[in-house]
CSV table of C-alpha atoms in Angstrom, one decimal:
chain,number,residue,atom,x,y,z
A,1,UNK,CA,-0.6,53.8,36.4
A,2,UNK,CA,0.7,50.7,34.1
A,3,UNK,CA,0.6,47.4,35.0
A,4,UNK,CA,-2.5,47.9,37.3
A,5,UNK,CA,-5.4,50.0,35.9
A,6,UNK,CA,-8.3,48.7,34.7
A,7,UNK,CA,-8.9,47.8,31.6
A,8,UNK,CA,-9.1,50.4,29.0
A,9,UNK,CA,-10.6,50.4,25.0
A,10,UNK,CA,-8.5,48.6,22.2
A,11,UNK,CA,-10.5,50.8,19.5
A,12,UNK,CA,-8.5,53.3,17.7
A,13,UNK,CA,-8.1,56.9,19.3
A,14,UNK,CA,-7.0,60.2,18.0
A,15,UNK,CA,-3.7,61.3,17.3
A,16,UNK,CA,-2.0,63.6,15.5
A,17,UNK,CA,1.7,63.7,14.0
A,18,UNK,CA,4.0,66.6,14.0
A,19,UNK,CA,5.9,66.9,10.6
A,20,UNK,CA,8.9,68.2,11.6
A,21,UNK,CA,10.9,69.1,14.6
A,22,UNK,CA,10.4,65.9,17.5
A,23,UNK,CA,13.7,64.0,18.6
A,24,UNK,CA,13.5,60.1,18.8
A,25,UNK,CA,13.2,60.7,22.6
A,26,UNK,CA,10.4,63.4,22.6
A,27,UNK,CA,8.5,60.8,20.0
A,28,UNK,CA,9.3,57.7,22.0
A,29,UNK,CA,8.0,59.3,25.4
A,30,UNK,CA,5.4,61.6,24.0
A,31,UNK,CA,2.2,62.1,26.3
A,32,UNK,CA,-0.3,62.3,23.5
A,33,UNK,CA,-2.3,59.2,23.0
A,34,UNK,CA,-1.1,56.1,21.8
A,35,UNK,CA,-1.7,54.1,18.6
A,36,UNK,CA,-3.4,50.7,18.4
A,37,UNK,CA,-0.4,49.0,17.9
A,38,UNK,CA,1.3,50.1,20.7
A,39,UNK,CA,-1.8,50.2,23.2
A,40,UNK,CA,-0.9,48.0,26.2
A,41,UNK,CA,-2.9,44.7,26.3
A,42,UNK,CA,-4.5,43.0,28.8
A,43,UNK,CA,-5.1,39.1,29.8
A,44,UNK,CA,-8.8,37.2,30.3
A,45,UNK,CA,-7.2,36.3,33.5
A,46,UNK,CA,-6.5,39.2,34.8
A,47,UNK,CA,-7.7,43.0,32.9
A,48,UNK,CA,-6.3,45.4,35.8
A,49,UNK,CA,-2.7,44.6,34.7
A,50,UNK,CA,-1.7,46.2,31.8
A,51,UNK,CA,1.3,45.0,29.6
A,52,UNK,CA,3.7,47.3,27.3
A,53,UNK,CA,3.5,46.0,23.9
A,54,UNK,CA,7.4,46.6,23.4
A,55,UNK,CA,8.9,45.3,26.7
A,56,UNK,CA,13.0,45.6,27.0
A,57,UNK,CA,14.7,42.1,27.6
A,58,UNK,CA,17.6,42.3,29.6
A,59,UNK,CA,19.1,38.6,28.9
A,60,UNK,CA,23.2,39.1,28.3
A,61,UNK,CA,23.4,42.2,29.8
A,62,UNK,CA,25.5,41.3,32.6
A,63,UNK,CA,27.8,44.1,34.4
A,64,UNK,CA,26.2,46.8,32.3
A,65,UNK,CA,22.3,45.3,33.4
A,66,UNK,CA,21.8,48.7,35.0
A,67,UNK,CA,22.9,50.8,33.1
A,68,UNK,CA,21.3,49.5,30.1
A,69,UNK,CA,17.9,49.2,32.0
A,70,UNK,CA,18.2,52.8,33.1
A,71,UNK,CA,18.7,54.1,29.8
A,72,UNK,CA,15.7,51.9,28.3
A,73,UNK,CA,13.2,53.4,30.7
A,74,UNK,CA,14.6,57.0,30.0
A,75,UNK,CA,14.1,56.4,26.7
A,76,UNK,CA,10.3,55.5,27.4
A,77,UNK,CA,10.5,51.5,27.8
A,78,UNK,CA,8.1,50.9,30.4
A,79,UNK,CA,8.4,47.0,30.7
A,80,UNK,CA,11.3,45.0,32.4
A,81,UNK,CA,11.8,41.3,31.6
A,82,UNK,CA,14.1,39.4,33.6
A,83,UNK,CA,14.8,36.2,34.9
A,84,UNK,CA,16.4,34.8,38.9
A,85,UNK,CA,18.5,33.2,36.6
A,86,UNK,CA,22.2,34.2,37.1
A,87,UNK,CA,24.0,32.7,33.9
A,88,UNK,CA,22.2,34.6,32.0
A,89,UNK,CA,20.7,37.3,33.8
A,90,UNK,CA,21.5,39.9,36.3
A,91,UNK,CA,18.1,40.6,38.3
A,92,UNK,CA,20.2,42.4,41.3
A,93,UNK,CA,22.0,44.8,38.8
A,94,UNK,CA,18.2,44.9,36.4
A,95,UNK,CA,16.3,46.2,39.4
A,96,UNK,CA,19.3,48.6,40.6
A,97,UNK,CA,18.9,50.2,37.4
A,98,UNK,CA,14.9,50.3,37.9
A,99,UNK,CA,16.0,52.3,41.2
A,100,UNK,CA,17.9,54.9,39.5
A,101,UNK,CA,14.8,55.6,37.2
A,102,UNK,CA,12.6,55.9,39.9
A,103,UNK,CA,15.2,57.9,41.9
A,104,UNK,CA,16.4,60.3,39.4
A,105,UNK,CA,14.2,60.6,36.6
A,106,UNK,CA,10.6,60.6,38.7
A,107,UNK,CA,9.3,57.1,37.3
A,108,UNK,CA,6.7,55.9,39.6
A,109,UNK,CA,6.9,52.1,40.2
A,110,UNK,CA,2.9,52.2,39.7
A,111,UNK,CA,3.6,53.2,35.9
A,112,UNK,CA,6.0,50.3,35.1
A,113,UNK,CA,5.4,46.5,34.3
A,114,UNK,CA,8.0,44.2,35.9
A,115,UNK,CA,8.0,40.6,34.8
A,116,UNK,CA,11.2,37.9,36.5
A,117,UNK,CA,11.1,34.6,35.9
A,118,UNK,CA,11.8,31.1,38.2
A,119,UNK,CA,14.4,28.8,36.3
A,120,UNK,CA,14.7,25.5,37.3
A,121,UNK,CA,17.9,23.4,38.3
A,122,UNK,CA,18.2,22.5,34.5
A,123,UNK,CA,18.5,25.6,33.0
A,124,UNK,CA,21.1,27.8,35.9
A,125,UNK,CA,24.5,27.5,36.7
A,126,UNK,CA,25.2,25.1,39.2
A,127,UNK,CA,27.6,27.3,40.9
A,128,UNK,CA,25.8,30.1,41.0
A,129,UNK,CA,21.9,30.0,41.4
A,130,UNK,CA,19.5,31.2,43.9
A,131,UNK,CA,18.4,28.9,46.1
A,132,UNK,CA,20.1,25.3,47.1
A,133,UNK,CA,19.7,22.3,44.0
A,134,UNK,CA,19.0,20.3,47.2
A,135,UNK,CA,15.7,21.6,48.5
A,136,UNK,CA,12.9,20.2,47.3
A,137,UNK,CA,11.1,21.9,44.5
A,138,UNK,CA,8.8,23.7,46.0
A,139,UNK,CA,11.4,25.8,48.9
A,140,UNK,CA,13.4,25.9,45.3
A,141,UNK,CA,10.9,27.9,44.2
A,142,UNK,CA,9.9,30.1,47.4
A,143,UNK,CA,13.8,30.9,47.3
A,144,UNK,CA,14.0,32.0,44.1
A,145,UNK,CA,11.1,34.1,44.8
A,146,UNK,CA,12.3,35.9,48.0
A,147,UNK,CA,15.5,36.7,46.3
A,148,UNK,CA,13.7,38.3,43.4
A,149,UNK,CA,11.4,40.2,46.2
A,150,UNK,CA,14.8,41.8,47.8
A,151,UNK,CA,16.3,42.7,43.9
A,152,UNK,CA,13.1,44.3,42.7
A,153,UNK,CA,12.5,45.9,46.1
A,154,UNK,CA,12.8,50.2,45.7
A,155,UNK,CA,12.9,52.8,48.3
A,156,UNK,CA,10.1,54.7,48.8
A,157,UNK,CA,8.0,52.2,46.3
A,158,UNK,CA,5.9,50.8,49.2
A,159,UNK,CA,6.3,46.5,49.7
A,160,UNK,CA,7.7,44.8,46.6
A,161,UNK,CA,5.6,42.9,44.0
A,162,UNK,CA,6.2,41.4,40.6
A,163,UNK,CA,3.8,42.4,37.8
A,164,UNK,CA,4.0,38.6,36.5
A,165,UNK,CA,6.2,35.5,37.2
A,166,UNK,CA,6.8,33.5,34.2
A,167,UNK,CA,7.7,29.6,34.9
A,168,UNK,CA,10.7,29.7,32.5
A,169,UNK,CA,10.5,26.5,30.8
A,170,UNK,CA,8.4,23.6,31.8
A,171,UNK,CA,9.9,20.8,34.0
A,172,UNK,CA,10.8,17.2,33.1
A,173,UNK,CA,7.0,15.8,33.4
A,174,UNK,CA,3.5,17.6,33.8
A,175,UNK,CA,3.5,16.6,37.1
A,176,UNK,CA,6.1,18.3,38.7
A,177,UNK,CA,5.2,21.7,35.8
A,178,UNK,CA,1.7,21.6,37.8
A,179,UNK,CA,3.5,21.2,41.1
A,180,UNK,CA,5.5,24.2,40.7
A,181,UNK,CA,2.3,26.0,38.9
A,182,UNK,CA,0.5,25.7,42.7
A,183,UNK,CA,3.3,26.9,44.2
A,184,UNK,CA,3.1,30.4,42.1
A,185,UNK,CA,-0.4,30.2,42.4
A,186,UNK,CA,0.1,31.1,46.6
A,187,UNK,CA,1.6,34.2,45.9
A,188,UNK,CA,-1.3,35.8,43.9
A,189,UNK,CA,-2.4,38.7,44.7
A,190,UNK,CA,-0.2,39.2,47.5
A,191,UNK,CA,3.3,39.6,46.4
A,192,UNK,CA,2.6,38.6,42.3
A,193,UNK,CA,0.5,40.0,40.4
A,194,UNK,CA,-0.5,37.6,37.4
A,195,UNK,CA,1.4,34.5,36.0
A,196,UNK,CA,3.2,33.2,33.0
A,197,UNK,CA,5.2,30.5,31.4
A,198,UNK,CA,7.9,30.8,28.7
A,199,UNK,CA,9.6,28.3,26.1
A,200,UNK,CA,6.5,25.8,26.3
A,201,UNK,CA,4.5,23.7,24.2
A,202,UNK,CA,1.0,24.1,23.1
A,203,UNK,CA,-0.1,21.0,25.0
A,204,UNK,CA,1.7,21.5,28.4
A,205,UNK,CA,0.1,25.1,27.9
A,206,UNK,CA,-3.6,23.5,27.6
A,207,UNK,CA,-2.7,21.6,30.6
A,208,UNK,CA,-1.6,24.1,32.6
A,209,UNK,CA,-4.8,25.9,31.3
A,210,UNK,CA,-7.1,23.2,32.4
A,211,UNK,CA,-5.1,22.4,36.0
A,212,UNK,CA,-4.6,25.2,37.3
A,213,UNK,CA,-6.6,27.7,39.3
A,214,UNK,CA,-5.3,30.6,37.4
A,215,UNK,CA,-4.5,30.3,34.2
A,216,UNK,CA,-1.7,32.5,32.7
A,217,UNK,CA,-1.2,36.0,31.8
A,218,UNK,CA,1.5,35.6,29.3
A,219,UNK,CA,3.6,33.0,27.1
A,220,UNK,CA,6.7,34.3,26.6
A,221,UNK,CA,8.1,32.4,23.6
A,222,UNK,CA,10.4,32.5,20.7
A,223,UNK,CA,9.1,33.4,16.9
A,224,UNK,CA,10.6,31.6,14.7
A,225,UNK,CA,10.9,29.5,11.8
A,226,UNK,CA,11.7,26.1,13.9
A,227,UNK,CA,8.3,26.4,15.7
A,228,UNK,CA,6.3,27.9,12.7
A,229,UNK,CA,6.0,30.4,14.1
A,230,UNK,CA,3.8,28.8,16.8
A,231,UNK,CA,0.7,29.8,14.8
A,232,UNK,CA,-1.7,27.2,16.9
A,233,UNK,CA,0.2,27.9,20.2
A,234,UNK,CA,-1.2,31.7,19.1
A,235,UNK,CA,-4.3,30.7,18.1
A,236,UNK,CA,-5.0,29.0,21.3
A,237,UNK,CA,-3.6,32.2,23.5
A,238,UNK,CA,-6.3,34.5,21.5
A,239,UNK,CA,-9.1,32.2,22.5
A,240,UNK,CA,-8.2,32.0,26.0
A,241,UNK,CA,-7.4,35.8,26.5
A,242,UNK,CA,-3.4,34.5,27.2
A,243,UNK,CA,-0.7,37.7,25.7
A,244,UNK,CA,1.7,36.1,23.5
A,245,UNK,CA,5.3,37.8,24.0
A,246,UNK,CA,7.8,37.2,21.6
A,247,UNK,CA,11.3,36.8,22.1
A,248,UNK,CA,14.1,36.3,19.2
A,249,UNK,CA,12.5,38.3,16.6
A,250,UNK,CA,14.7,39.9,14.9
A,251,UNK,CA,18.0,37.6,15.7
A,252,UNK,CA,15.8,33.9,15.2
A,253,UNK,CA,14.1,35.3,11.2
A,254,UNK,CA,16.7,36.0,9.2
A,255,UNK,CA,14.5,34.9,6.1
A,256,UNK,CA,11.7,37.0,7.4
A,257,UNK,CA,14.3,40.2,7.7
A,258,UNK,CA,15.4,39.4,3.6
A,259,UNK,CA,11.3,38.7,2.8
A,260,UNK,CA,9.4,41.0,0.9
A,261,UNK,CA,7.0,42.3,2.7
A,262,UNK,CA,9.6,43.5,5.0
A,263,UNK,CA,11.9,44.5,2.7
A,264,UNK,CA,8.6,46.6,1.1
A,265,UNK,CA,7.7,48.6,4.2
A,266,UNK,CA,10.8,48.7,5.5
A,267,UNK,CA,11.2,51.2,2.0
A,268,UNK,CA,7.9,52.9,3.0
A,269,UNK,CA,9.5,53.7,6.0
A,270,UNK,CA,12.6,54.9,5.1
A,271,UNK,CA,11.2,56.9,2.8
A,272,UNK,CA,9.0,58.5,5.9
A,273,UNK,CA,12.5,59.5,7.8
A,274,UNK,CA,12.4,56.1,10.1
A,275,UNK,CA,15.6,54.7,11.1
A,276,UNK,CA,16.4,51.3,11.4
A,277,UNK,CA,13.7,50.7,9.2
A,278,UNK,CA,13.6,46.8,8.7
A,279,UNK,CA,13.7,45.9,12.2
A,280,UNK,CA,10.9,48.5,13.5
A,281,UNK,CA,9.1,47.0,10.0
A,282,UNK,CA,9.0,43.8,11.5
A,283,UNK,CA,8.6,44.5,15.0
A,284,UNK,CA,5.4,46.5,13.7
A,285,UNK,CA,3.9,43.1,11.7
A,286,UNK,CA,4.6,40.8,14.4
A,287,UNK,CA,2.8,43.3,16.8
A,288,UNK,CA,0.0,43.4,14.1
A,289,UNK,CA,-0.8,39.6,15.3
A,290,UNK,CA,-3.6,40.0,17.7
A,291,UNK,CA,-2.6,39.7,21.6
A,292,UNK,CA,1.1,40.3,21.2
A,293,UNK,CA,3.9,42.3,22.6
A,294,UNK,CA,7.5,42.1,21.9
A,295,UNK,CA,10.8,41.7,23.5
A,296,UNK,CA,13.6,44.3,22.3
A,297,UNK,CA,16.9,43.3,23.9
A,298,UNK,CA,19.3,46.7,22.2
A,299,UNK,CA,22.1,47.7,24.2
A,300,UNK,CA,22.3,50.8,21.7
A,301,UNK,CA,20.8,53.8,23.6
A,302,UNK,CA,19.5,55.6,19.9
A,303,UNK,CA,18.0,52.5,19.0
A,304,UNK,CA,16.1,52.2,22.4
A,305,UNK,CA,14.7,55.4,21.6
A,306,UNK,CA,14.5,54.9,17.8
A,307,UNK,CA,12.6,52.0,17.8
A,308,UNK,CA,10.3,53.5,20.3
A,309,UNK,CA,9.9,56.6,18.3
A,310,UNK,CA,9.2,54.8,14.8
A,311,UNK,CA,6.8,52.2,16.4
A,312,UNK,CA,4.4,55.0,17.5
A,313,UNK,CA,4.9,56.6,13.9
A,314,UNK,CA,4.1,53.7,12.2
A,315,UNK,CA,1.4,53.0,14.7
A,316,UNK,CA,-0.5,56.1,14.1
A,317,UNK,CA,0.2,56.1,9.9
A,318,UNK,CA,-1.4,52.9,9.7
A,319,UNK,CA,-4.6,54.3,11.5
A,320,UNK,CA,-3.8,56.7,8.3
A,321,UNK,CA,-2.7,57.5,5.2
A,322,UNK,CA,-1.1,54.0,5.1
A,323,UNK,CA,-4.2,51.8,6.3
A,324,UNK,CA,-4.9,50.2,3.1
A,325,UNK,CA,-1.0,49.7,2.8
A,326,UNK,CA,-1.1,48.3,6.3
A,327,UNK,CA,-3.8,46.1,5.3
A,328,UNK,CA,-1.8,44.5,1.9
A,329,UNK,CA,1.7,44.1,4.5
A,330,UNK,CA,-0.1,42.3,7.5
A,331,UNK,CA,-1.8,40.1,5.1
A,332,UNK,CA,1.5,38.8,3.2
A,333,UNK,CA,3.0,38.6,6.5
A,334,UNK,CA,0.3,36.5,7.5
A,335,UNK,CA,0.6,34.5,4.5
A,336,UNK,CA,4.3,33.9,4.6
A,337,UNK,CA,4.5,32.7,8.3
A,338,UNK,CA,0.9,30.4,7.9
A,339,UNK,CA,-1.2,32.4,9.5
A,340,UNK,CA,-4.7,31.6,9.0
């Protein structure tokens, strides 16, 4: 079971790679023990809920939010992010295609971590949200809650829960971002698992930290250059046992894609047989960062796999023949994005 075993050892374990013969699927879903990098992590706040390191982000997807979702957990994806936020998200159509994993391909809803996220009146469509812009905040948010109960609801799965709700972005004053914090606060354990918050600030996270009566699981936030990279916000999230998810990786660094370092082990790679070299390069360095798991948004079924595939290669060479090469990458990375 995923998102609610205890916790387990981050220290490196055995593995062994086969030389020749595994498809991108058979690697991406392989049984055999997996590497550091792509060991699932666990909060301070909350060590029986395990989190994927590589969770798929189903943002855009729209009409083909099923389908997509269904092929990313048959490719071995065993993290859903999504959001009760209908102008960009489909949650209905995300957790239909959860049921047709669970359905047809024997995934147990026990072995999967399911993350939604509450969206305030700012940031959904006023024509189309899910709960009325004229209730007060807090039956805003026990609206959008119910309706992301019934979407992530799947026969013969036992009563629905979430695995963590993430407070999308925080509200116009600290006031009303605590208000709305107590409200998620009532539906742990019972119906949500652990809590998060997404697109915030280092000090509205500190406040949340210091307010609330749980503190969060996860930030969910984009890495890139316009942020630094949020190197403190980090900093602070290791000390306090907080995940760090990163969204935009690939799309929001450019620069980093063209840098060096990637440009360097994206060679090594290639050179090992890895596909799609530079983007599993820099998923693998920005998953290097201790206490952080990544977003991956493909709608291309051979790159869900792909990326799955090369992430436990590289995972298990840099426990390796390439640790000291791992070593030299991680520490230019660090250095280009101001990493202490």
């Amino acid at each position: 079971m995923l998102s609610r075993l205890s916790r387990t050892s981050l220290a490196p374990r055995g593995h062994s790679i086969r030389q020749a013969g595994p498809t991108t699927r058979e690697m991406a879903t392989s049984s055999g023990p997996l590497p550091v990098l792509l060991t699932p992590l666990v909060s301070k706040t909350s060590p029986e809920v395990k989190i994927p390191r590589i969770i798929y982000g189903t943002a855009w997807k729209k009409d083909q939010s099923s389908a997509l979702v269904h092929k990313a957990l048959k490719a071995g994806f065993q993290g859903v992010d999504t959001a009760a936020q209908p102008r960009h998200y489909n949650e209905a159509l995300v957790g239909d295609g959860i049921s047709k994993s669970i359905s047809r391909d024997g995934i147990r809803r026990e072995n999967l971590y399911i993350q939604t996220k509450f969206t305030s009146i700012s940031g959904q469509d006023p024509k189309n949200m899910p709960y009325d812009a004229s209730q007060p905040l807090e039956q805003q948010i026990h609206s959008s809650i119910a309706s992301s109960l019934r979407n992530l609801t799947f026969p013969g799965s036992g009563e629905p829960y979430i695995d963590c709700l993430v407070l999308h972005s925080p509200l116009r004053t600290i006031e009303e971002t605590l208000q709305a914090w107590k409200v998620f606060e009532s539906y742990v354990p019972s119906k949500i698992s652990t809590l998060g918050i997404s697109n915030t600030t280092l000090d509205v996270l500190q406040a949340v930290c210091k307010e609330g009566a749980i503190k969060p699981c996860v930030v969910q936030n984009r890495f890139y250059p316009a942020t630094h990279w949020d190197v403190p916000l980090r900093k602070f999230c290791r000390e306090e046992g907080i995940v760090f998810q990163s969204f935009w990786t690939l799309t929001g660094n450019p620069g980093l894609m063209k840098s060096k370092v990637v440009q360097d082990m994206g060679e090594t790679l290639k050179e090992a047989g890895i596909g799609d070299e530079r983007p599993v390069a820099l998923y693998s360095l920005v998953l290097g960062l201790e206490g952080t798991s990544v977003l991956n948004g493909t709608t291309n079924e051979e790159r869900m796999a792909g990326d799955l595939a090369g992430l436990r290669t590289v995972g298990a060479m840099i426990e390796g023949v390439w640790k000291e090469k791992w070593e030299e990458w991680l520490g230019e990375f660090k250095d280009l994005i101001g990493e202490p």
